[in-house]
Structure formats: structure tokens, C-alpha cells
Short mmCIF file of C-alpha atoms and ligand atoms in Angstrom, two decimals:
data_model
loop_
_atom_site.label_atom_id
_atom_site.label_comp_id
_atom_site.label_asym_id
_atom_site.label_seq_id
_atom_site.Cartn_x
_atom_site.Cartn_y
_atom_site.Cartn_z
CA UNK A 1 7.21 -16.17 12.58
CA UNK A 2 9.98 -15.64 10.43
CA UNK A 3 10.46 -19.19 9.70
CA UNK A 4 7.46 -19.26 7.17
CA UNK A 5 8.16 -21.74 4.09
CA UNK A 6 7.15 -18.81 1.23
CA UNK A 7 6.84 -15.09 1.44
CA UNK A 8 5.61 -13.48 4.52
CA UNK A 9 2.71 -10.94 3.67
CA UNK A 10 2.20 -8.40 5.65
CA UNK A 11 -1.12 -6.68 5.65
CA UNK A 12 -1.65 -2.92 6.33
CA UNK A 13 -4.23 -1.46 8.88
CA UNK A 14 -3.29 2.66 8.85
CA UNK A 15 -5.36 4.32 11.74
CA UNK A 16 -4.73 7.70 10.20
CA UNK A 17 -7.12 10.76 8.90
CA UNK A 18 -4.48 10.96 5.94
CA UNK A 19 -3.20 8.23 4.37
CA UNK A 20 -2.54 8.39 0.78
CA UNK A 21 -4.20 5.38 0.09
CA UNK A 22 -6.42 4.61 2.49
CA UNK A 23 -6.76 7.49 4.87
CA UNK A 24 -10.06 8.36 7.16
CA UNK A 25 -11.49 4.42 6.23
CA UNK A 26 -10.26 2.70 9.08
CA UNK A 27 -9.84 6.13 11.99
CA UNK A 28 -12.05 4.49 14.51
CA UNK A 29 -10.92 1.74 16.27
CA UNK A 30 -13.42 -1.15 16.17
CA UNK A 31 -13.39 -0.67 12.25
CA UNK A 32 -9.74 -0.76 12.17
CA UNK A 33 -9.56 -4.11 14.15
CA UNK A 34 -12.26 -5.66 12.18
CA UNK A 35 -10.31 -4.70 9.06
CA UNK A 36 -7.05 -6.29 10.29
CA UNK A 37 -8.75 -9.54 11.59
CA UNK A 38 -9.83 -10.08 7.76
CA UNK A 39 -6.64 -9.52 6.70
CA UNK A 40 -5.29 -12.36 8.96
CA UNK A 41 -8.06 -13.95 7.71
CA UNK A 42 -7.32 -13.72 4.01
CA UNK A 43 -3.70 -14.88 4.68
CA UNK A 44 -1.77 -11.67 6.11
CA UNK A 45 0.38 -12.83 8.22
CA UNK A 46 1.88 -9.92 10.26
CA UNK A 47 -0.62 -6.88 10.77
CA UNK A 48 1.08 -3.63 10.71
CA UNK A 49 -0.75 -1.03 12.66
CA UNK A 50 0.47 2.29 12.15
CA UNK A 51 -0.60 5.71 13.17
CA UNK A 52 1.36 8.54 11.28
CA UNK A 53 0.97 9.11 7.47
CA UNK A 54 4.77 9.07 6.03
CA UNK A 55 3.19 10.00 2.43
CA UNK A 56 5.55 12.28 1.01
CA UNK A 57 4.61 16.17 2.17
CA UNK A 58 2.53 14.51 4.89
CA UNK A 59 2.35 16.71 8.18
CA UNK A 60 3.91 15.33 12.02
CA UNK A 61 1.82 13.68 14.29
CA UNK A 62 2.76 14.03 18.16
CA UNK A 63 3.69 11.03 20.04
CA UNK A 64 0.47 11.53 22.17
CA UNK A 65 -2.23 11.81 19.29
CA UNK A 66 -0.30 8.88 17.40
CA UNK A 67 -0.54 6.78 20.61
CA UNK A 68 -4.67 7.31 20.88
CA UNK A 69 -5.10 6.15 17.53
CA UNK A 70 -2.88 3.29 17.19
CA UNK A 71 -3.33 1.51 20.99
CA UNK A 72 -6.27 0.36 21.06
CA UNK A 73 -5.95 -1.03 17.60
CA UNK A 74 -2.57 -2.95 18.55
CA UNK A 75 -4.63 -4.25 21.69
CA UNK A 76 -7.96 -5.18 20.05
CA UNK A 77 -6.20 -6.80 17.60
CA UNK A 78 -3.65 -8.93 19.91
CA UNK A 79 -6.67 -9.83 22.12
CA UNK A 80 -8.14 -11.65 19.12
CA UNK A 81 -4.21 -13.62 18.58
CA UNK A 82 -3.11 -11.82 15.37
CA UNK A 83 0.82 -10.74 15.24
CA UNK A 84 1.01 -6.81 15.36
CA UNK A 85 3.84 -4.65 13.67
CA UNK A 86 3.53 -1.61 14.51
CA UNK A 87 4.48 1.29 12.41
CA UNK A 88 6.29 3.84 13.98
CA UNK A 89 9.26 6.12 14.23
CA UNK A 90 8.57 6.74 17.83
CA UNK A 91 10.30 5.45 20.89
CA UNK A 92 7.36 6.53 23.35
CA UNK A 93 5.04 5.21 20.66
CA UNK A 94 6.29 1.45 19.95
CA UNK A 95 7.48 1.26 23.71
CA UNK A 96 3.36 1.42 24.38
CA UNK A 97 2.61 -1.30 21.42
CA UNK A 98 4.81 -3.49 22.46
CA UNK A 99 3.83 -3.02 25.77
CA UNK A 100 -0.01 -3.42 24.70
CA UNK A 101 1.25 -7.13 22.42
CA UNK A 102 2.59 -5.93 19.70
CA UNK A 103 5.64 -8.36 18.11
CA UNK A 104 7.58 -6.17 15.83
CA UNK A 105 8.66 -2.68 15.38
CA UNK A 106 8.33 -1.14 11.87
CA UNK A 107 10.67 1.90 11.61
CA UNK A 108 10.71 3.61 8.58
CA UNK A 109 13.47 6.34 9.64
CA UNK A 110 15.71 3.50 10.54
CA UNK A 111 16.47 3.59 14.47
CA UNK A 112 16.64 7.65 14.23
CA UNK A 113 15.16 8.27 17.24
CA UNK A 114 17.78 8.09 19.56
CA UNK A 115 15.66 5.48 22.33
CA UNK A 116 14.26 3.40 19.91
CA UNK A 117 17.20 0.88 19.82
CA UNK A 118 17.10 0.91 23.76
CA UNK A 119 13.12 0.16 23.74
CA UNK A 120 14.16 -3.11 21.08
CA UNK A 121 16.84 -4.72 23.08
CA UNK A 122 14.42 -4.37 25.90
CA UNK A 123 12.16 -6.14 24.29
CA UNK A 124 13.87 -8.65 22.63
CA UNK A 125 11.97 -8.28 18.96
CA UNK A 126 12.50 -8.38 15.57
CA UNK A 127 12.45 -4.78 13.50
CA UNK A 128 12.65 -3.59 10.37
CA UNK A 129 15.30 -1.07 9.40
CA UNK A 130 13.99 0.62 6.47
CA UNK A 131 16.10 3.56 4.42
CA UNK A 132 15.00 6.85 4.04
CA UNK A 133 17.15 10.21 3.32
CA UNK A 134 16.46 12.04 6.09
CA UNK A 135 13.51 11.52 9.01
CA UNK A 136 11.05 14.15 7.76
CA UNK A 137 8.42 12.81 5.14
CA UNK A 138 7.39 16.88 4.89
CA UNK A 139 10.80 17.13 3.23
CA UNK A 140 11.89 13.98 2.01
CA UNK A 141 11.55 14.15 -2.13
CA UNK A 142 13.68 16.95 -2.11
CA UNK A 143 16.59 14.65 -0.65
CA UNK A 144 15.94 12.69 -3.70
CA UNK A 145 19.36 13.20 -5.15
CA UNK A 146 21.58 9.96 -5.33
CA UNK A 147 24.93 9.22 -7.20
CA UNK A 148 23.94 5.50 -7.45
CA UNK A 149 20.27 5.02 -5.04
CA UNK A 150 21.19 1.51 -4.63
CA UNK A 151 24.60 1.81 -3.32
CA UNK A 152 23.41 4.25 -1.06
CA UNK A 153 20.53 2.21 -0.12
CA UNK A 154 22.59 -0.85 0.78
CA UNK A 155 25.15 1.53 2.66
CA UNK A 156 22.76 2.81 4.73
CA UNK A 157 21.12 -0.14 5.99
CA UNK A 158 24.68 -1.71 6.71
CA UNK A 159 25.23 1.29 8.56
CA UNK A 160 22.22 1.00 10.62
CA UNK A 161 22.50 -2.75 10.81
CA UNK A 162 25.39 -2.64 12.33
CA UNK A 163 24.31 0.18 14.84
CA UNK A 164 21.68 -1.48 15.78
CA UNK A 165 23.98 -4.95 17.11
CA UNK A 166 26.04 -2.46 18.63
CA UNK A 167 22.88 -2.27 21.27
CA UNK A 168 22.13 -5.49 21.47
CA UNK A 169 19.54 -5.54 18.54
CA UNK A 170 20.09 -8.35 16.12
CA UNK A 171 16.52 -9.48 14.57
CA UNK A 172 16.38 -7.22 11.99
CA UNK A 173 14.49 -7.37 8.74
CA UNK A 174 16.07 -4.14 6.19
CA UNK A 175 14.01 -2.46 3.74
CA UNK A 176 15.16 -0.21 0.86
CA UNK A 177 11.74 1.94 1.30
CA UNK A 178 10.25 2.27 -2.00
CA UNK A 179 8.52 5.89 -2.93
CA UNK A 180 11.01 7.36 0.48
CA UNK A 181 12.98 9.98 -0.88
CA UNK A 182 13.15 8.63 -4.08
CA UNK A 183 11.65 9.23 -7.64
CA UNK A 184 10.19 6.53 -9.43
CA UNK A 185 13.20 6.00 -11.51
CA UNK A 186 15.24 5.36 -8.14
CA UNK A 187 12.09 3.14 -7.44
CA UNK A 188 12.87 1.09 -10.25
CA UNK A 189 16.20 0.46 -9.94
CA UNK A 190 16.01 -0.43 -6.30
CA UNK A 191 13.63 -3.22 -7.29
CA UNK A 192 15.89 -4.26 -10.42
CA UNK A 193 18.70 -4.28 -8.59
CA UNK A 194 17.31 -5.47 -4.54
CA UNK A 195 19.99 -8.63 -5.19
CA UNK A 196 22.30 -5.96 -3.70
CA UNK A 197 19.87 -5.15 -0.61
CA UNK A 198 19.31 -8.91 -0.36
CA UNK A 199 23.31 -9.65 -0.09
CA UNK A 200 23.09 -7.85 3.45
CA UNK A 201 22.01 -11.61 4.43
CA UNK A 202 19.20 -9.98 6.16
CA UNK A 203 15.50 -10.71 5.07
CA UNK A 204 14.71 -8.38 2.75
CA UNK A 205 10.73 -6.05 3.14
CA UNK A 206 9.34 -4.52 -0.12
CA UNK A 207 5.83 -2.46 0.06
CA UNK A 208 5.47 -0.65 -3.54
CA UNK A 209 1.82 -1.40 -2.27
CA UNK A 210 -0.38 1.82 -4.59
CA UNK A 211 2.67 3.94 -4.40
CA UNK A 212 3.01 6.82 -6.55
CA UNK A 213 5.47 5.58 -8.91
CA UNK A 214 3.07 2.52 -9.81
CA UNK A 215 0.76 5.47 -10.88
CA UNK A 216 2.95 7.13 -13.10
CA UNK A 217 4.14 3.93 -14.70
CA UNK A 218 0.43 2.90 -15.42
CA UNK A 219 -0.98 5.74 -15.64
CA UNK A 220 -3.57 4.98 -12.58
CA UNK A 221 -4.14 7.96 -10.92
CA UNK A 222 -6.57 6.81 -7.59
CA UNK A 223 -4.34 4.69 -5.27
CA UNK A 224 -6.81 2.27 -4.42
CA UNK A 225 -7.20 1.19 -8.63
CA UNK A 226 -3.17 0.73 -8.62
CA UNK A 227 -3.56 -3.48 -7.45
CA UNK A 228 -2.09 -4.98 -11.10
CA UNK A 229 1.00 -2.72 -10.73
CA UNK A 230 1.36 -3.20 -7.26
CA UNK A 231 1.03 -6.88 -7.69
CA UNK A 232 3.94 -7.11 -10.62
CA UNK A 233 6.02 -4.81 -8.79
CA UNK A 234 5.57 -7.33 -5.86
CA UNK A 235 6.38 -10.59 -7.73
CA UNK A 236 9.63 -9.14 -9.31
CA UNK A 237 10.35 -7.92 -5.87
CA UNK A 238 10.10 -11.68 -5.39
CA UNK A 239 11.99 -12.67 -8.31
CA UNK A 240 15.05 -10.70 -6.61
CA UNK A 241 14.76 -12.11 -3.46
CA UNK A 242 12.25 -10.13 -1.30
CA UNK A 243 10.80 -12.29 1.91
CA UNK A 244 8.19 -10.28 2.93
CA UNK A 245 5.75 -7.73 1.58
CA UNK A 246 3.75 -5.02 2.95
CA UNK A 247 0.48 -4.89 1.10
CA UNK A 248 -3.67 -3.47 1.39
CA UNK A 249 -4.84 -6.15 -0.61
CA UNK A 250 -3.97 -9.35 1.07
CA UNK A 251 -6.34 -12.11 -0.82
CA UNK A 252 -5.12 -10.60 -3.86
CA UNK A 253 -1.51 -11.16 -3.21
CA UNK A 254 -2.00 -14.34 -1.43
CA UNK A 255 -3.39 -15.54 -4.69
CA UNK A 256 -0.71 -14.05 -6.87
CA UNK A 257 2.12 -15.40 -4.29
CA UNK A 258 0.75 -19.05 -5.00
CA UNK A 259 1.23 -18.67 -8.78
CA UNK A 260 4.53 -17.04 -8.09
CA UNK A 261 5.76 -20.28 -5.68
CA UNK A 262 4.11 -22.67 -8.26
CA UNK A 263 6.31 -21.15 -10.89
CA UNK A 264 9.62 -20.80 -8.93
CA UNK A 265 9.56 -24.45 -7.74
N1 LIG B 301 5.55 2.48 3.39
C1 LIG B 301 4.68 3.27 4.06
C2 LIG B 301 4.54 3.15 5.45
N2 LIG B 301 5.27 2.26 6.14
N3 LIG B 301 6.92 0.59 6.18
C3 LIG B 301 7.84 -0.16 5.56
N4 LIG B 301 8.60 -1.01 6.24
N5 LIG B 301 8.01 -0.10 4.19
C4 LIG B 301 7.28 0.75 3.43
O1 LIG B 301 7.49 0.80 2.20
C5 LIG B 301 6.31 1.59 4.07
C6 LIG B 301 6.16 1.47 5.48
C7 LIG B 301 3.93 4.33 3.33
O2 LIG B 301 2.75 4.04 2.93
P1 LIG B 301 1.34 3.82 3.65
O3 LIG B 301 1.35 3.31 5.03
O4 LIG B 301 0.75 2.93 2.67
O5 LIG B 301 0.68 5.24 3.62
P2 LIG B 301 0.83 6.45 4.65
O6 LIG B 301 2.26 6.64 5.00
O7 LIG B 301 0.27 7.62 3.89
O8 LIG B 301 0.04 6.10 5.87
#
């Protein structure tokens, strides 16, 4: 799965009332698997399913109510042979997907809850380790404060990295987590600099996918009109060495990542 000759594109099915981008659209089930079949079948790759908005200020989500929405998703979606992610910071949670068929853990707090490595070795698959400041996405842009982002970024990940072979976890895919704790200049430099993320000799996730920071630098306020910024922050990620990318609009990116590969031969 990982062995793919170009960039891996991961497509993005959130079964959530709140998303920032495209929250309430896909909260019932059927419509959620349907959605994430026709990513696979414009070119996504990976589906990640996830559950929880992380949207800066965005409220908890018990394990229980994150479980209902995202389970039968992970399962419809399996039955019909796509490869699941699923997004969560949950042990109980991803214990359940993976249980249900789901290939790969996405964990944007970076192995905080103290099972989750335990549930990974368990089951013997890849995650990705992706920085944020601190586990609490209520709180998180106030932890915004870095004497060099990057640097931090980079330390971090080793950090967990290395935590996580310490249980017997070693397929692990790092990502800096663009708009986590971070203001768009921090954004930017992540991206200018990811060479530095990349040098962990892990592959390297980007999803800038209709974040705020694309809307300040365009000045495109609704999410779901940010695609052009989104797709050039996506191609420099590229450029610097990203493998995979999280993204809504998978026929658009499948199209830009053929120019991209035509271009970098
Ligand atoms: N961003 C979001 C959620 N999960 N996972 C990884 N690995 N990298 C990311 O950058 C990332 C992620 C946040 O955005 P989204 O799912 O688009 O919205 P929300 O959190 O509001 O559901």
C-alpha cells in the first residue's frame, strides 16, 4: 500500500455534525460510504474515516458517540474492498476500526493516549504520527508559540517515533499537522522547510486540504471554495518531498498530481 510508484492520496470521509469543511454532509452512514467509494473511485487511495472534528476550538466527542458514527462507515466501506484509515485519537475507538477492517490508524495527537501504541503493535499496522502542541483542539492555537516551529516539529515526531519502536510499532508515516497549533505563518514555513520533516526517513503526510491559513492567504473565506490554494499548497508539499496527502477533492488532485509527476520526471 505504501509501495505506490507516485504520491499516495488520501481522500477524506468526516462522519461528523461539525467539521469545518464539510461538517453535517456526510452524518449518516450510507451517504458517508457512498461518498468514500467515489473517492476510491476518483483515485483516493486510502479512505480516512474519522469521527471527531479537531478544527481548532472544536468541542470533545466521547469514545462511545465517536464509535456510532464512525463504525459502520469503516465497515460499509471495507465490505465494498476500499483501504480505511481511520481518524482517531482514541484507543477504544481505532481498537473497534481495526477490528471492523480498517488498515491504518490516523492519530493526530501523536500516540497520546496512553493504549493506543499497545492497540498498534497488536495489530501489526501502519500509523501516522502527526504533531500537535498539546491533545486538546479546544485549546490548541493558544499553544501556538514556537522558537523555531520546524525544529520543534521535527523534534517531536523523533520523539514520538522513537516511542512508538520502543512498543513494537515501526510502520509509521509522521506528519507535521498543518493549521494544529500553529498560525499560518508557522504553516508556511513548515511547508517551505518539510525537507527537515522529510530527513526523519519516514514518509512524510501533508493535508493543508481548505485549511484556514489557505483562506487568509487567498482571501477565500468558505472552506469548500479554497481547492486552487489547497492544490498549490499540495504540489509544493510535493516539491519538498511529501508522499502522501490528505485531501476532499480527490479527482482534482489526482489530476494536478499527474501534471506534477509529468513535470518532476
Ligand atoms: N487534519 C485534520 C484532521 N485529521 N489528520 C492528519 N494526519 N493530518 C491532518 O492535517 C489532519 C488530520 C483536520 O481537518 P478535517 O478533518 O478536514 O476537519 P475536522 O477536524 O473539522 O473534521
Amino acid at each position: 500500500m505504501l509501495e505506490s510508484a507516485g504520491p499516495i492520496i488520501v481522500g477524506v470521509v468526516n462522519v461528523t455534525p461539525d467539521s469545518f469543511s464539510d461538517g453535517g454532509r456526510f452524518a449518516d452512514a450510507l451517504g458517508a460510504i457512498e461518498h468514500g467509494v467515489r473517492l476510491v473511485e476518483q483515485g483516493a487511495q486510502i479512505v480516512d474515516v474519522g469521527g471527531e472534528s479537531t478544527r481548532p476550538g472544536a468541542a470533545a466527542v466521547g469514545p462511545a458517540e465517536e464509535l456510532g458514527r464512525v463504525l459502520p462507515v469503516v465497515a460499509g466501506l471495507v465490505s465494498r474492498g476500499v483501504i480505511v484509515s481511520i481518524d482517531t485519537r482514541h484507543a477504544e475507538v481505532a481498537r473497534a476500526a481495526l477490528g471492523s477492517g480498517a488498515a491504518i490508524v490516523n492519530d493526530v495527537s501523536g500516540l497520546r493516549d496512553p493504549v493506543m501504541r499497545d492497540v498498534l503493535a497488536e495489530h501489526d499496522v501502519p500509523v501516522v504520527i502527526m504533531h500537535t502542541p498539546v491533545d486538546n483542539p479546544a485549546t490548541m492555537q493558544r499553544h501556538a508559540q514556537y522558537d523555531d516551529v520546524v525544529q520543534s516539529v521535527v523534534e517531536f515526531l523523533r520523539e514520538r517515533v522513537a516511542f512508538a519502536a520502543a512498543g513494537g510499532v515501526t510502520r509509521v508515516i509522521v506528519d507535521p499537522g498543518i493549521g494544529f497549533g500553529k498560525t499560518t505563518d508557522h504553516n508556511l514555513e513548515v511547508l517551505r522547510r518539510l525537507e527537515e520533516v522529510v530527513s526523519l526517513g519516514l514518509p512524510v503526510l501533508v493535508g493543508a486540504s481548505r485549511k484556514r491559513f489557505v483562506g487568509e492567504i487567498t482571501g477565500v473565506d468558505a472552506p469548500g471554495a479554497r481547492l486552487v490554494g489547497t492544490l498549490v499548497a499540495h504540489l509544493a508539499a510535493l516539491d519538498h518531498g511529501a508522499s502522501m496527502l490528505r485531501v476532499y477533492d480527490v479527482a482534482e488532485h489526482v489530476e494536478a498530481v499527474r501534471m506534477w509527476q509529468a513535470l518532476s520526471a
